[in-house]
XYZ file of C-alpha atoms in Angstrom:
361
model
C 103.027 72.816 137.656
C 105.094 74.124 140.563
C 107.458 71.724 141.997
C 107.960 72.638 146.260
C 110.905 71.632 148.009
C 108.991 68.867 149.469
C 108.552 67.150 146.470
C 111.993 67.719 145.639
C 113.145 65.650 148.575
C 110.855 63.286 148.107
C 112.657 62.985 144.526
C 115.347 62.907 146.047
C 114.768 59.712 148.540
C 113.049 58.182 145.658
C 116.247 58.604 143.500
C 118.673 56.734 146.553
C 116.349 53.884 146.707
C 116.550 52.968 142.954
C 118.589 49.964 143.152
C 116.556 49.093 146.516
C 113.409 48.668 144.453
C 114.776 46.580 141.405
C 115.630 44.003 144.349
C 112.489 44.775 146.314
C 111.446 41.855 147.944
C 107.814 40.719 148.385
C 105.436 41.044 151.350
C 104.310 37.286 151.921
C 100.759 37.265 152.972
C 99.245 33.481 153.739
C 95.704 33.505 151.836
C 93.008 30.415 153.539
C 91.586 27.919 151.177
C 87.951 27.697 150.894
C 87.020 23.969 150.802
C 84.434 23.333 147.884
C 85.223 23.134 144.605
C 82.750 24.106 141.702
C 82.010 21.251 139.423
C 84.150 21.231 136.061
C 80.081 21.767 134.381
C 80.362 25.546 135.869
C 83.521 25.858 133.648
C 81.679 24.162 130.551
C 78.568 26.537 130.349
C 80.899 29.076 130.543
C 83.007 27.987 128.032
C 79.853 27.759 126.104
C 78.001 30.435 127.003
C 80.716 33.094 126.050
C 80.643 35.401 123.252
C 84.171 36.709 120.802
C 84.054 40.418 120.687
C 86.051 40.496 117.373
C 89.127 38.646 117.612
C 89.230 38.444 121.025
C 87.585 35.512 122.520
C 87.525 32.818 125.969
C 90.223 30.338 125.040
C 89.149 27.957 128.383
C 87.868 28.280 131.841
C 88.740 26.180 134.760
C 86.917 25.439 137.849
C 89.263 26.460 141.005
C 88.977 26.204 144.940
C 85.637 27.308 146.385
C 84.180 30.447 144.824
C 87.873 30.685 142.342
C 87.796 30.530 138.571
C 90.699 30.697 136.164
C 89.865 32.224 132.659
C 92.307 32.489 129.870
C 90.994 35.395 126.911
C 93.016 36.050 123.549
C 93.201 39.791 123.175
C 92.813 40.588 119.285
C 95.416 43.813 119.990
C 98.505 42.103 122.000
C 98.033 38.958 119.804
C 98.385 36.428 122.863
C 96.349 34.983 125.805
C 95.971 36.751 128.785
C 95.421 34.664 132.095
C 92.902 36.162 134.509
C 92.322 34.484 138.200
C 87.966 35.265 138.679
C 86.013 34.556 141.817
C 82.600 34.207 141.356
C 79.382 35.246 143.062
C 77.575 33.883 145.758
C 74.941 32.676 143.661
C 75.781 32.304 140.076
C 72.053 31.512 138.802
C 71.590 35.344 139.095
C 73.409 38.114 137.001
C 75.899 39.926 139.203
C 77.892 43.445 138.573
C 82.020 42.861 137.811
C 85.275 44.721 139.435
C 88.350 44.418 137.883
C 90.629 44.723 140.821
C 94.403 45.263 139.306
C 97.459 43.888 141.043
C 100.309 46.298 141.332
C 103.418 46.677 139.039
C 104.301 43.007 139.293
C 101.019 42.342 137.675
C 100.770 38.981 139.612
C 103.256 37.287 137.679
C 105.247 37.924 140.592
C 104.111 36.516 143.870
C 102.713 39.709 144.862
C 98.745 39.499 143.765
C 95.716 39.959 145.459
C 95.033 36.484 145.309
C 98.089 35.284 146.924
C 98.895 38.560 149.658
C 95.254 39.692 150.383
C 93.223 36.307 150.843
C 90.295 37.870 148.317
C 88.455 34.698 147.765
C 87.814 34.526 151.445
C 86.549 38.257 151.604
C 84.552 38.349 148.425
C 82.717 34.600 149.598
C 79.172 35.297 149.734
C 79.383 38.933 148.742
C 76.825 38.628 144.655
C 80.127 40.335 142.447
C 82.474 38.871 139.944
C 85.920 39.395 140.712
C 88.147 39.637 137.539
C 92.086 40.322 137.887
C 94.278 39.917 134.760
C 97.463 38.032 135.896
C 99.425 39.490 133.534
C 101.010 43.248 132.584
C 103.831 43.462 134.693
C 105.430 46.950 135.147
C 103.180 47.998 131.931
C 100.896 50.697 133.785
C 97.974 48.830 131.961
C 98.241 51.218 129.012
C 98.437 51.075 125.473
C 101.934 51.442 124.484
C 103.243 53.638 121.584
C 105.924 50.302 120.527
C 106.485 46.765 122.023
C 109.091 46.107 124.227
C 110.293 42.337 124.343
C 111.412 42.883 128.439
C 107.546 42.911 128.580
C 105.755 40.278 126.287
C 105.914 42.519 123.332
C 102.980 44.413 122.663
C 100.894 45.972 125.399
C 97.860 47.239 124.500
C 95.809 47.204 128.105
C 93.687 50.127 127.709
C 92.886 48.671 124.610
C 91.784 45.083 125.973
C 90.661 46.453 129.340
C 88.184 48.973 128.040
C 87.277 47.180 124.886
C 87.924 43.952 123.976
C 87.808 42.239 127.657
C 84.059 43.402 128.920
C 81.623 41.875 126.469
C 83.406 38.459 126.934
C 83.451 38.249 130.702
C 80.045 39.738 130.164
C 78.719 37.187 127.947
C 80.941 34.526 130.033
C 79.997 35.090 133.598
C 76.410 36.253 132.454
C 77.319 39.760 134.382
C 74.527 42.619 134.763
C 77.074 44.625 132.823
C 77.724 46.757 135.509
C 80.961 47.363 136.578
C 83.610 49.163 138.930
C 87.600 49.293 139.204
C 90.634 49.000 141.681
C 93.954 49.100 141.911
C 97.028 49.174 144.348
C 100.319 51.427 143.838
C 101.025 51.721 139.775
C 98.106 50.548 139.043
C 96.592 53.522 141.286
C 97.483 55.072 138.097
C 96.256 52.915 135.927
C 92.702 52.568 137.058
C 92.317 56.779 136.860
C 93.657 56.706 133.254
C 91.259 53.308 132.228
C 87.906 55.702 133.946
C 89.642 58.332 131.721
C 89.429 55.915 128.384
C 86.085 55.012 128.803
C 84.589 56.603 132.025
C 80.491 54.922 131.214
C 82.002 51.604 131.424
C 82.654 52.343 135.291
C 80.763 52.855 138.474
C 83.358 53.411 141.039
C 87.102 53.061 140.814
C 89.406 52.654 144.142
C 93.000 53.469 144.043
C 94.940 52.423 146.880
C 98.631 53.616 147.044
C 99.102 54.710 144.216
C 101.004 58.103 142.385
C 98.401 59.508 140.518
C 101.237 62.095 138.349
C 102.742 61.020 135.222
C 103.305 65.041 134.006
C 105.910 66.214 136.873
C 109.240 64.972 137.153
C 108.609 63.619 140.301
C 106.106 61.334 139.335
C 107.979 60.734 135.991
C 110.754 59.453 138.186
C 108.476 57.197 139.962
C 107.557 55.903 136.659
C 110.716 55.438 135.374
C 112.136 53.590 138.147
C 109.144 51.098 138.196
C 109.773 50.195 134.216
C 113.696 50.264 134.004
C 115.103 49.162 137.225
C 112.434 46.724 138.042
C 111.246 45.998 134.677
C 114.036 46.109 132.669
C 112.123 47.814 130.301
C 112.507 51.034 128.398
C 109.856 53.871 129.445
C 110.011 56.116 126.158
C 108.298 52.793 124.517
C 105.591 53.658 126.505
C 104.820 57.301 125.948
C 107.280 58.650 123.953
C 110.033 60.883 125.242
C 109.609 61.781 129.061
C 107.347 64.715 129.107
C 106.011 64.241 125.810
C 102.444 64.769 124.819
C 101.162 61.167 126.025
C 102.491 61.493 129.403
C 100.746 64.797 129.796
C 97.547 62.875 128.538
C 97.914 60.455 130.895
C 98.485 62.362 133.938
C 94.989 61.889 136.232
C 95.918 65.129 138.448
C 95.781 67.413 135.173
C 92.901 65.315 133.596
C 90.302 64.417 137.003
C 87.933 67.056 135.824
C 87.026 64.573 132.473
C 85.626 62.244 135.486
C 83.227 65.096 136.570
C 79.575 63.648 137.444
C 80.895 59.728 136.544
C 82.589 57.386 138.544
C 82.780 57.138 142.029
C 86.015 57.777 143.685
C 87.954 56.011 146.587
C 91.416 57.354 147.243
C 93.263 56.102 150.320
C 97.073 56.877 151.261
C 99.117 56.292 154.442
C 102.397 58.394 155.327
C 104.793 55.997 155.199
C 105.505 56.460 158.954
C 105.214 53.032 160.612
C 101.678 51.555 161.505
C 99.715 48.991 162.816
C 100.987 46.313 160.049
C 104.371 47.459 160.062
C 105.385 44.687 163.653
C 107.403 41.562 163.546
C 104.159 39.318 163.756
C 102.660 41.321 160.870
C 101.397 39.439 157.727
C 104.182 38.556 155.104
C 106.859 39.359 158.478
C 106.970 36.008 160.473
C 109.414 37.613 162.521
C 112.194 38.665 160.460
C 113.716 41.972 161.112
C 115.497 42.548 157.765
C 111.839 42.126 156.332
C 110.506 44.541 158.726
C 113.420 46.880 158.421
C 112.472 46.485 154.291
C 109.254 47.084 154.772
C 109.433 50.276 157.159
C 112.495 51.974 155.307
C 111.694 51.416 151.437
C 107.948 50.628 152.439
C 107.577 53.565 154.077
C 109.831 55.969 151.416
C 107.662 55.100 148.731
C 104.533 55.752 151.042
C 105.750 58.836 151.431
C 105.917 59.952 147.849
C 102.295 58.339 146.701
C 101.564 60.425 149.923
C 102.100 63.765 148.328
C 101.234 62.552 144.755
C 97.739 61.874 146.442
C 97.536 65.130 148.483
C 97.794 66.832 145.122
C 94.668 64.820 142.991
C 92.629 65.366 146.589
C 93.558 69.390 145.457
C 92.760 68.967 141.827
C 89.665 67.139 142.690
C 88.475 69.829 144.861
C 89.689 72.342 142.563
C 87.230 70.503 139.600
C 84.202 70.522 142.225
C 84.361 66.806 142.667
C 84.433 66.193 146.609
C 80.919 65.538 146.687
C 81.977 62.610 144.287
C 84.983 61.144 145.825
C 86.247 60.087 149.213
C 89.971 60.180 149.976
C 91.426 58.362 153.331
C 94.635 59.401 154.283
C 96.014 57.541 157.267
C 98.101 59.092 159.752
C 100.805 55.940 159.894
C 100.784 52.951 157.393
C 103.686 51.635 154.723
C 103.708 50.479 151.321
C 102.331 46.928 151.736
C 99.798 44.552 151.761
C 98.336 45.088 155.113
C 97.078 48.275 154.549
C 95.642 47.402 150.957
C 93.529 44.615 152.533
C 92.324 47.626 155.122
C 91.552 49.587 151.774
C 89.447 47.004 149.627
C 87.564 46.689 152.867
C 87.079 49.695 153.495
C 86.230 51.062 149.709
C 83.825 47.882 149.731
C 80.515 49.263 150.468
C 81.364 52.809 148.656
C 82.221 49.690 145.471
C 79.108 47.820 146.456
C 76.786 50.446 146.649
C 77.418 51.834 143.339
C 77.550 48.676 141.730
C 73.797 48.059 143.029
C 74.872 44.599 144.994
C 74.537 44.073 148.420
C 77.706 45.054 151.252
């Protein structure tokens, strides 16, 4: 694939901000509490009503604030528990269709989660869907990795326990319709392309916010590399084998979209990394401190940038495969990398998600 002088500038800026990133601080969001809590029975039947798929089973369920859950699962393939945050539907005596809405490469074991930045138990209240995001998988890419690495929990086997092992539980668990779609911010803009990829019947729509959809060029190999060794500590060949190796070819969504012909749904969005309408000194996770800002519009709006052209490309390779009838892409003319354009893009994708789930907006 040709690389154009564009994207080797963008390489380029991506390369200066390396050590930038590894320090990159969060965008503090303030989420609103909901004031009921479900009673610790809710928890109980579920506990009770949940099925192992193999060795992978509910280990507990606890009853959170308003319409929150907390659900810990044993995956048979990474041999631990993995914590998931849930927020259930609006009325729980009927079945109701499942997204898995990924956080980014901090996998919300940082403080940057949907949860915490995006106030999601507030916008999904009253809306029939389950709402399941692992809270684990930091800087992993949700993939199955070729060997463990100990900077990240060991073994990581997330396309594994997201396609497979994961969905007859919460299934069985939240007493789902089985029906289910997928979203995910930055990395994990990659991720949720390459999990539709894996198994593209288990999914109705997918929504990628932000996110780099190239694992085959050396730009977007950079991209990836930065994310796992500066800010992971982690070493990237455990992932896929030697950069440029068979697996990241495999994994690359741009080269591989056409496999998604006639299945999923598709919601791309993408700002330019020029500064927008969330990028002021009273914007959300700001409070009015101009290093922040300054953060957020310089490194904020680099990256941007790149997932900018990484995303012009897929909306070519889409078009190229025939697909625009299938997918809808939303690039905004001004917007950084941060959380007040992701909230914009779950509500936006939201009826696109909705509707092909088969639940009301």
């Amino acid at each position: 694939m040709r690389v154009t002088k564009k994207s080797r500038r963008l390489k380029a800026l991506i390369g200066a901000t390396t050590a930038t990133m590894a320090a990159l601080p969060v965008f503090v969001g303030v989420g609103t509490a909901t004031a009921a809590t479900p009673g610790q029975s809710d928890a109980a039947k579920i506990e009770s009503a949940a099925k192992s798929n193999g060795g992978t089973h509910l280990v507990s369920a606890k009853a959170g604030v308003g319409n929150k859950m907390s659900l810990r699962v044993y995956s048979e393939s990474m041999g631990r528990e993995i914590p998931l945050d849930v927020i259930r539907p609006a009325d729980t005596s009927k079945p109701a269709p499942t997204l898995y809405l990924l956080n980014g490469a901090g996998g919300g074991e940082d403080s940057a989660s949907w949860q915490k930045q995006a106030d999601i138990g507030t916008f999904f209240q009253g809306k029939q869907v389950n709402v399941v995001t692992p809270m684990q998988g930091a800087f992993t890419y949700y993939t199955d990795w070729q060997k463990p690495d100990e900077s990240l929990h060991g073994v990581n086997k997330w396309e594994t326990f997201l396609t497979k092992e994961l969905p007859p539980v919460i299934d069985s668990a939240l007493g789902t319709t089985g029906v289910n779609s997928l979203a995910g911010i930055s990395t994990s803009g990659t991720s949720v392309f390459n999990l539709a990829l894996k198994k593209p019947d288990l999914y109705k729509a997918v929504g990628a916010y932000s996110g780099c959809a190239d694992t085959a060029t050396p730009i977007g190999q950079t991209y990836i590399q930065i994310v796992i060794a500066a800010r992971g500590s982690a070493d990237a060949e455990n992932m896929w084998g030697p950069v440029g190796s068979p697996d990241w070819i495999a994994h690359d969504p741009i080269l591989n979209i056409g496999q998604l012909k006639g299945g999923p749904k598709l919601y791309v969005s993408n700002a330019s990394g020029l500064p927008g309408p969330h990028d002021t000194l009273d914007s959300q996770g700001i409070n009015g401190d101009v290093k922040t800002l300054a953060n957020q519009v310089v490194v904020g709006g680099i990256i941007e940038a790149a997932t900018n052209e990484c995303t012009h490309r897929l909306f070519d390779a889409v078009n190229r495969n025939g697909m625009g009838g299938q997918a809808t892409f939303d690039f905004k003319p001004a917007g950084t990398h941060s959380w007040g354009y992701w909230k914009d893009d779950l509500n936006n994708s939201w009826p696109m998600l909705a509707d092909s789930m088969g639940t009301p907006r």
